[in-house]
XYZ file of C-alpha atoms in Angstrom:
535
model
C 191.340 100.819 -0.402
C 189.579 103.969 -1.698
C 192.131 105.263 -4.201
C 194.906 103.780 -6.396
C 198.405 104.458 -5.860
C 200.311 106.408 -8.586
C 202.722 103.369 -9.002
C 199.774 101.030 -9.571
C 198.421 103.187 -12.454
C 200.774 104.881 -15.011
C 197.753 105.914 -17.116
C 195.429 107.496 -14.628
C 193.848 110.096 -16.903
C 190.302 108.684 -16.617
C 190.580 108.100 -12.862
C 191.913 111.687 -12.441
C 188.741 112.995 -14.144
C 186.604 111.440 -11.356
C 186.337 113.505 -8.189
C 188.169 111.580 -5.341
C 185.022 111.778 -3.205
C 183.224 109.787 -5.690
C 185.954 107.194 -6.360
C 185.747 103.586 -4.882
C 188.853 101.805 -5.905
C 189.514 98.043 -5.358
C 186.972 97.541 -2.684
C 186.880 94.133 -0.932
C 183.842 91.872 -1.393
C 182.566 92.714 2.081
C 182.860 96.603 1.325
C 181.125 95.937 -2.085
C 178.301 94.015 -0.434
C 177.864 96.758 2.204
C 177.854 99.432 -0.581
C 175.373 97.449 -2.607
C 172.997 97.139 0.394
C 173.387 100.786 1.110
C 172.753 101.725 -2.462
C 169.565 99.335 -2.310
C 170.948 97.413 -5.221
C 169.907 93.858 -3.737
C 169.193 91.952 -0.599
C 171.129 89.211 1.356
C 169.894 85.562 0.954
C 169.766 83.001 3.655
C 173.195 81.819 2.698
C 174.681 85.284 2.555
C 174.813 85.594 -1.159
C 173.763 88.939 -2.599
C 170.546 88.796 -4.736
C 170.268 91.575 -7.355
C 168.006 92.307 -10.456
C 169.427 93.167 -13.755
C 166.440 95.378 -14.843
C 164.826 95.282 -18.184
C 167.442 93.009 -19.718
C 167.887 89.550 -18.114
C 170.302 88.239 -20.690
C 172.716 89.412 -23.300
C 171.239 91.450 -26.284
C 173.218 90.075 -29.365
C 171.470 92.487 -31.671
C 172.844 95.442 -29.693
C 176.600 94.154 -29.671
C 178.989 95.946 -31.923
C 182.729 95.971 -32.972
C 184.266 99.241 -34.126
C 185.365 98.764 -37.749
C 188.771 100.198 -38.233
C 192.153 99.442 -39.651
C 192.557 96.688 -37.017
C 189.319 94.940 -37.586
C 188.223 95.627 -41.089
C 189.966 92.763 -42.781
C 190.108 90.328 -39.806
C 186.585 90.272 -38.399
C 183.787 88.042 -39.433
C 181.266 90.772 -40.198
C 177.646 90.013 -40.294
C 174.667 89.553 -37.807
C 176.954 88.536 -35.003
C 179.855 91.120 -35.500
C 178.054 94.164 -36.519
C 180.321 97.185 -37.406
C 180.348 100.390 -35.519
C 181.534 103.717 -36.563
C 184.733 104.942 -34.706
C 183.560 108.633 -34.325
C 180.306 107.532 -32.858
C 182.194 105.368 -30.411
C 184.440 108.475 -29.430
C 181.187 110.526 -28.984
C 179.618 107.870 -26.683
C 182.860 107.550 -24.756
C 183.070 111.148 -24.009
C 179.530 111.356 -22.703
C 179.915 108.204 -20.558
C 182.938 109.697 -19.169
C 181.296 112.827 -18.264
C 178.463 110.820 -16.753
C 181.001 109.241 -14.441
C 182.247 112.492 -13.142
C 178.833 113.036 -11.422
C 178.421 109.663 -9.919
C 179.818 107.324 -7.312
C 182.261 105.158 -9.402
C 183.590 101.737 -8.451
C 186.897 100.875 -10.272
C 188.465 97.421 -10.404
C 191.766 96.307 -11.601
C 191.771 92.714 -12.549
C 193.128 90.380 -15.295
C 192.061 87.689 -17.653
C 194.159 84.482 -18.505
C 195.677 82.196 -15.680
C 198.681 81.578 -17.886
C 200.903 84.667 -17.128
C 202.303 84.664 -20.693
C 198.875 85.632 -21.974
C 197.644 87.886 -19.123
C 195.393 90.654 -20.045
C 195.186 93.507 -17.455
C 191.760 94.978 -17.194
C 190.275 97.995 -15.546
C 186.546 98.179 -15.028
C 184.496 101.478 -14.088
C 181.091 100.585 -12.853
C 178.399 102.784 -11.134
C 176.931 99.959 -9.225
C 178.539 98.098 -6.522
C 177.242 94.681 -7.318
C 178.588 94.927 -10.783
C 182.101 95.716 -9.476
C 181.480 92.510 -7.172
C 180.667 90.631 -10.192
C 184.027 91.620 -11.754
C 185.884 90.539 -8.456
C 184.225 87.240 -8.878
C 184.675 86.643 -12.593
C 187.955 88.002 -13.498
C 191.328 86.959 -11.957
C 192.390 88.822 -8.822
C 195.770 90.538 -8.508
C 197.749 90.384 -5.210
C 198.577 93.614 -3.392
C 202.167 93.397 -4.694
C 200.919 92.828 -8.219
C 198.736 95.974 -7.995
C 201.801 98.141 -7.257
C 203.077 97.468 -10.847
C 199.711 96.975 -12.509
C 199.247 98.738 -15.863
C 195.824 98.385 -17.370
C 195.723 97.188 -21.068
C 191.995 97.194 -21.548
C 189.212 99.386 -20.087
C 185.580 98.681 -19.559
C 182.968 101.373 -18.677
C 179.579 100.012 -17.724
C 176.806 102.482 -16.740
C 173.378 100.811 -16.863
C 171.529 103.930 -16.546
C 173.213 105.627 -19.461
C 171.064 105.386 -22.610
C 171.989 105.908 -26.215
C 170.117 107.857 -28.649
C 169.779 105.605 -31.499
C 169.036 108.439 -34.104
C 172.313 110.155 -33.475
C 174.594 107.450 -31.789
C 174.275 104.676 -34.549
C 172.812 102.038 -32.181
C 169.784 99.980 -32.683
C 168.099 100.987 -29.375
C 169.059 102.648 -26.058
C 171.162 99.706 -24.754
C 174.532 98.737 -26.301
C 177.704 96.805 -25.734
C 180.492 98.084 -28.160
C 184.124 96.685 -28.422
C 186.843 98.938 -29.680
C 189.944 96.717 -30.423
C 192.034 99.810 -31.413
C 191.465 101.742 -28.372
C 191.285 98.633 -25.982
C 187.909 99.663 -24.506
C 184.525 98.390 -24.075
C 181.459 100.532 -23.539
C 178.235 99.102 -22.194
C 175.056 101.184 -21.391
C 171.301 100.901 -21.013
C 171.433 97.402 -19.586
C 172.209 95.942 -15.990
C 173.092 92.490 -17.184
C 176.487 91.671 -15.674
C 177.156 88.989 -18.407
C 177.825 91.656 -20.926
C 181.013 92.648 -19.011
C 182.350 88.928 -18.994
C 181.444 88.111 -22.687
C 183.008 91.381 -23.779
C 186.320 90.382 -22.624
C 185.742 86.846 -23.960
C 185.242 88.326 -27.377
C 188.338 90.411 -27.108
C 190.430 87.249 -26.193
C 188.813 85.275 -29.163
C 190.209 88.095 -31.447
C 193.700 88.569 -29.879
C 194.769 85.093 -28.763
C 194.551 83.132 -32.057
C 195.930 86.074 -34.330
C 198.726 87.224 -31.837
C 199.541 84.205 -29.723
C 198.469 81.196 -31.891
C 196.410 80.122 -28.876
C 192.994 78.538 -29.534
C 190.368 80.281 -27.494
C 187.516 78.084 -26.665
C 183.991 78.179 -25.113
C 184.171 75.094 -22.919
C 184.637 73.691 -19.402
C 187.696 71.851 -18.227
C 188.689 69.432 -15.571
C 191.693 67.316 -14.619
C 191.981 63.746 -13.297
C 194.135 62.585 -10.504
C 196.739 61.545 -12.858
C 197.044 64.935 -14.451
C 194.962 64.153 -17.515
C 192.841 67.136 -18.849
C 189.389 66.858 -20.477
C 187.525 69.559 -22.306
C 183.615 69.818 -22.550
C 181.984 71.781 -25.300
C 178.204 72.071 -25.524
C 175.242 74.477 -25.911
C 172.706 75.202 -23.218
C 170.923 72.092 -22.141
C 173.507 69.580 -23.243
C 174.833 68.668 -19.727
C 178.166 70.624 -19.991
C 178.172 71.917 -16.426
C 176.713 68.586 -14.988
C 179.083 66.272 -16.723
C 182.302 68.510 -16.198
C 181.578 68.880 -12.351
C 183.010 65.598 -11.423
C 183.905 65.032 -7.623
C 186.731 62.649 -8.826
C 188.324 65.381 -10.982
C 189.604 68.905 -10.389
C 187.968 71.912 -12.039
C 190.022 74.109 -14.073
C 187.141 76.244 -15.235
C 183.563 76.139 -16.202
C 183.232 78.283 -19.447
C 186.357 80.074 -21.048
C 189.743 78.539 -21.735
C 192.746 78.806 -23.946
C 194.910 76.044 -25.434
C 198.398 77.051 -25.716
C 201.561 75.092 -26.767
C 201.779 73.028 -23.763
C 198.863 73.971 -21.417
C 195.164 74.618 -20.992
C 194.327 77.782 -18.930
C 191.316 79.346 -17.623
C 190.520 82.858 -18.786
C 188.441 83.575 -15.566
C 188.627 83.558 -11.856
C 184.986 82.568 -11.263
C 181.884 80.667 -12.561
C 178.633 82.070 -13.858
C 176.102 79.242 -13.735
C 172.477 78.937 -14.479
C 170.402 78.226 -11.331
C 167.023 77.411 -12.782
C 165.710 74.450 -10.734
C 168.923 74.164 -8.858
C 168.984 71.741 -5.977
C 171.730 70.470 -3.856
C 170.975 66.794 -4.953
C 171.544 67.730 -8.607
C 174.283 70.206 -8.465
C 175.933 70.173 -4.886
C 179.113 71.952 -5.903
C 177.175 74.986 -7.394
C 174.579 74.938 -4.530
C 177.146 75.033 -1.780
C 179.238 77.840 -3.770
C 176.282 80.358 -3.416
C 177.276 81.801 -0.094
C 178.648 85.161 1.165
C 180.543 86.873 -1.820
C 178.398 85.150 -4.439
C 175.693 86.755 -6.426
C 172.264 85.584 -7.622
C 170.592 87.376 -10.426
C 166.869 87.714 -11.101
C 165.917 85.095 -8.574
C 163.013 85.373 -5.806
C 162.587 84.236 -2.323
C 160.185 81.526 -1.074
C 157.344 83.571 0.385
C 158.243 84.923 3.888
C 161.884 83.878 4.005
C 165.179 84.669 2.685
C 165.675 81.357 1.091
C 165.957 81.418 -2.867
C 163.270 79.728 -4.722
C 165.204 78.370 -7.591
C 162.148 77.089 -9.362
C 160.689 80.611 -9.598
C 161.026 81.854 -13.257
C 158.700 84.826 -12.770
C 161.591 87.289 -13.789
C 163.365 84.997 -16.272
C 164.439 81.525 -16.907
C 167.959 82.787 -17.168
C 168.471 83.036 -13.474
C 172.191 82.908 -12.685
C 174.756 82.998 -9.992
C 178.416 84.311 -9.933
C 180.971 83.291 -7.436
C 184.782 83.043 -7.328
C 186.250 79.789 -8.388
C 187.701 79.086 -4.865
C 184.016 78.648 -3.774
C 184.398 75.179 -5.482
C 186.307 72.864 -3.210
C 188.001 70.874 -5.878
C 188.990 73.942 -8.105
C 192.675 73.993 -9.365
C 194.860 76.966 -8.364
C 196.280 78.232 -10.600
C 193.521 77.389 -13.078
C 195.756 75.683 -15.569
C 196.182 72.080 -16.795
C 198.191 70.058 -19.270
C 197.013 69.724 -22.877
C 193.901 67.685 -23.199
C 193.748 63.890 -23.557
C 190.134 63.886 -24.397
C 187.491 66.423 -25.642
C 183.877 65.924 -25.522
C 181.409 67.669 -27.940
C 177.965 67.378 -26.029
C 174.711 67.520 -28.084
C 171.078 66.908 -27.007
C 169.954 65.291 -29.999
C 166.045 65.261 -29.889
C 165.889 63.467 -33.243
C 167.393 60.432 -31.444
C 169.717 59.347 -34.378
C 173.117 60.222 -33.185
C 175.012 57.538 -31.027
C 175.269 58.204 -27.246
C 179.076 58.252 -27.737
C 181.175 58.114 -30.951
C 184.801 59.073 -31.922
C 185.524 61.629 -34.435
C 188.275 61.782 -37.107
C 190.225 65.106 -37.469
C 187.905 66.215 -40.439
C 184.828 65.212 -38.546
C 186.005 66.970 -35.269
C 186.461 70.364 -37.454
C 183.154 69.890 -39.148
C 181.168 69.297 -35.995
C 183.202 72.045 -34.119
C 182.088 74.475 -36.849
C 178.547 73.161 -36.757
C 178.049 73.388 -32.985
C 174.741 71.288 -33.047
C 172.013 70.658 -30.518
C 168.310 70.480 -30.685
C 165.461 72.178 -29.056
C 162.781 69.742 -27.639
C 159.767 69.551 -29.707
C 156.440 70.534 -28.054
C 157.977 73.150 -25.775
C 156.578 75.945 -28.056
C 153.133 76.416 -29.569
C 153.033 74.965 -33.061
C 156.185 72.992 -32.805
C 155.526 69.450 -33.857
C 159.124 68.033 -34.223
C 162.520 68.756 -32.827
C 164.191 71.945 -33.838
C 167.835 71.990 -34.723
C 170.081 74.693 -33.248
C 173.677 75.455 -34.568
C 176.143 77.741 -33.040
C 179.600 77.854 -34.529
C 182.239 76.473 -32.332
C 179.621 76.258 -29.581
C 179.909 79.863 -29.005
C 179.132 81.944 -32.188
C 177.961 85.062 -30.447
C 181.474 85.624 -29.123
C 183.633 84.811 -32.227
C 185.086 87.906 -33.991
C 186.858 85.676 -36.433
C 185.477 83.311 -39.131
C 184.684 79.948 -37.429
C 187.090 78.052 -39.848
C 189.942 79.943 -38.310
C 189.218 78.271 -34.820
C 188.412 75.015 -36.518
C 191.760 74.735 -38.307
C 193.600 75.619 -35.071
C 191.651 72.643 -33.375
C 192.871 70.416 -36.247
C 196.492 71.577 -35.767
C 196.159 70.949 -32.055
C 194.819 67.384 -32.726
C 197.936 66.745 -35.015
C 200.226 67.941 -32.242
C 198.587 66.220 -29.354
C 196.881 63.090 -30.617
C 193.904 64.005 -28.585
C 190.567 61.948 -28.595
C 187.490 63.801 -29.736
C 184.196 62.337 -28.813
C 180.584 63.320 -29.825
C 178.315 62.603 -26.856
C 174.451 62.560 -27.355
C 172.766 63.390 -24.057
C 169.439 63.449 -25.718
C 167.082 60.852 -27.193
C 167.421 57.286 -28.361
C 165.106 54.666 -29.761
C 163.076 57.416 -31.421
C 162.689 61.219 -31.510
C 161.313 63.236 -28.617
C 157.907 62.200 -27.847
C 158.613 58.594 -29.007
C 162.190 57.452 -27.769
C 163.520 57.905 -24.273
C 166.142 60.336 -22.863
C 169.575 58.560 -22.483
C 170.165 57.805 -18.954
C 172.659 60.066 -17.195
C 174.190 56.955 -15.608
C 174.988 55.479 -19.030
C 176.462 58.943 -20.199
C 178.582 59.237 -17.073
C 179.857 55.581 -17.742
C 180.733 56.250 -21.322
C 182.651 59.448 -20.435
C 184.346 57.579 -17.709
C 185.356 54.822 -20.118
C 186.732 57.488 -22.571
C 188.681 59.230 -19.871
C 190.193 55.892 -18.467
C 191.163 54.682 -21.944
C 188.782 51.649 -21.860
C 187.256 52.620 -25.277
C 190.612 52.415 -26.848
C 190.712 48.625 -26.100
C 187.406 47.989 -28.001
C 186.493 47.826 -31.705
C 184.496 50.479 -33.491
C 181.878 50.467 -36.477
C 180.825 53.452 -38.456
C 177.508 55.220 -38.438
C 176.027 54.820 -42.068
C 175.180 58.565 -42.444
C 177.371 60.590 -40.114
C 180.472 58.403 -40.439
C 181.481 58.706 -36.806
C 182.962 55.552 -35.177
C 180.768 53.903 -32.540
C 182.363 51.673 -29.909
C 181.211 47.974 -29.847
C 181.123 47.889 -26.241
C 181.467 49.957 -23.139
C 181.661 48.992 -19.360
C 178.485 49.690 -17.512
C 176.318 50.196 -20.771
C 174.068 47.668 -22.436
C 175.308 46.725 -25.827
C 172.233 47.772 -27.770
C 172.215 51.252 -26.276
C 175.486 52.121 -28.163
C 173.629 51.601 -31.437
C 170.941 54.161 -32.304
C 169.499 52.128 -35.245
C 169.119 49.016 -32.959
C 167.302 51.021 -30.391
C 164.842 52.302 -32.927
C 163.481 48.890 -33.939
C 162.510 50.377 -37.238
C 165.241 50.891 -39.883
C 163.099 52.772 -42.384
C 162.001 55.432 -40.083
C 165.501 55.620 -38.412
C 167.146 56.325 -41.910
C 164.505 58.774 -42.884
C 164.990 60.825 -39.665
C 168.682 60.519 -39.880
C 168.484 62.015 -43.330
C 166.423 64.823 -42.050
C 169.081 65.729 -39.466
C 171.960 65.245 -41.885
C 170.242 67.571 -44.367
C 170.038 70.256 -41.640
C 173.695 69.875 -40.961
C 174.387 70.337 -44.763
C 172.139 73.341 -45.071
C 173.652 74.952 -42.130
C 177.289 74.346 -43.406
C 176.598 76.019 -46.683
C 177.359 79.357 -45.100
C 180.877 78.243 -44.296
C 181.744 75.918 -47.215
C 183.612 78.278 -49.258
C 186.018 78.797 -46.421
C 186.386 75.186 -45.482
C 189.012 73.002 -47.089
C 188.517 69.363 -48.243
C 189.616 67.859 -44.878
C 186.808 69.898 -42.995
C 184.482 68.852 -45.732
C 185.273 65.143 -45.357
C 183.610 65.400 -42.001
C 180.167 66.092 -43.595
C 177.439 63.480 -43.206
C 176.126 61.580 -46.351
C 172.551 61.043 -47.015
C 171.382 57.381 -46.928
C 169.986 56.162 -50.290
C 166.954 54.156 -49.505
């Protein structure tokens, strides 16, 4: 399909400015792969996936992400290091120059949408100058049917030109690359970077602004799956906590792996695909992801085993952030449509390298909101020169880089959802026990799976609980398939004095981090804060 029909596009001004000979509209995955190969944008792997490089930038560039500051955003956006303001006039100037650039290039145009729940659907039109970025959009966004395209009206436009570079002195950017969101003009401009994730996360940021304010829908950076009885579970967690591993359950159906909305009576995926890290990927560890990397999928910044077309997933010569993109139907147990009931259980996953948080604990409403805002995990000590002990990492709502609104807005919505649904929220430590990293041992994956299964099955509702002395969370007294002592971090340490000293250090880190949110937090949220142990 090389040109859009007039019926499919009521606002065709931008398309009309592109010479028809340069326009590639709504190409199929096969056509896009062929174009990418012809353009020398990538190579085919042994499984048929398209392997491409993203160029200078192998990940998002948070310092070069901006939101236009105008009447819509001025009093709503959480301005600061994450949401940097951008001048509307400078946006207009960049837009005009980028449109002019499109007129002289082969342009791939895709109509797609976000949000699997039709009531909240956001229609998107994407303009890219590289075929593989258009394939990425086919994979990651939801795909209209031919009949839906006939009535398709784009609400949001993305222009992505990796080869277009800004002039920081005149354009108001930090450097030549940029990703700028304009919520008044319903447009995203991306230039100077070939990293495809900027496209996906740009729309996620838009939804994180629109859905809570306009629709009273809680937008979430989490994975979701559904059991055979229709029970839904959500998994929040930063990189390295096991979010992908633990949500990919062969006994449960996948709703989505990264971005979801919580409406009045449903959970729905924002996306139509998955964008997963593939560093050290093996069939044994992640069979679902491994098998999904076939024709139509993309692998980014990977390399082949010498003399073959087989991807060497252990090769990090380009970046550790090697990734794959594929449509969600490449996963055998994915739900269609990607929606589910409101959740019965939510899991906050953390890799606690201090070894003081329980392997599983139940949170009160106040604790859930407090830990949601905190978004804690820890970097393993010893991985960087000069690091002698674990380093705390906090990311508000487990997705701070994508939150236009203040974190307490999302946290209060979570609290309201808890009141309405009576959902259980669990804090799961997939990190260390019996001592910090270097002393204790990593909690066995089999134990973690057993605890999550017990929570999902309701087994933990039948046991007694006791409170953690410092964090106040409720620790189950027993769990099927898990030794009794493993449930208690203090018992596992065998040294109460050092345990409480280490617990106090982590608690103080929570308190210090939360100081930036405290003036916006009510008493119920603050009731979830840890309390230092008096020795």
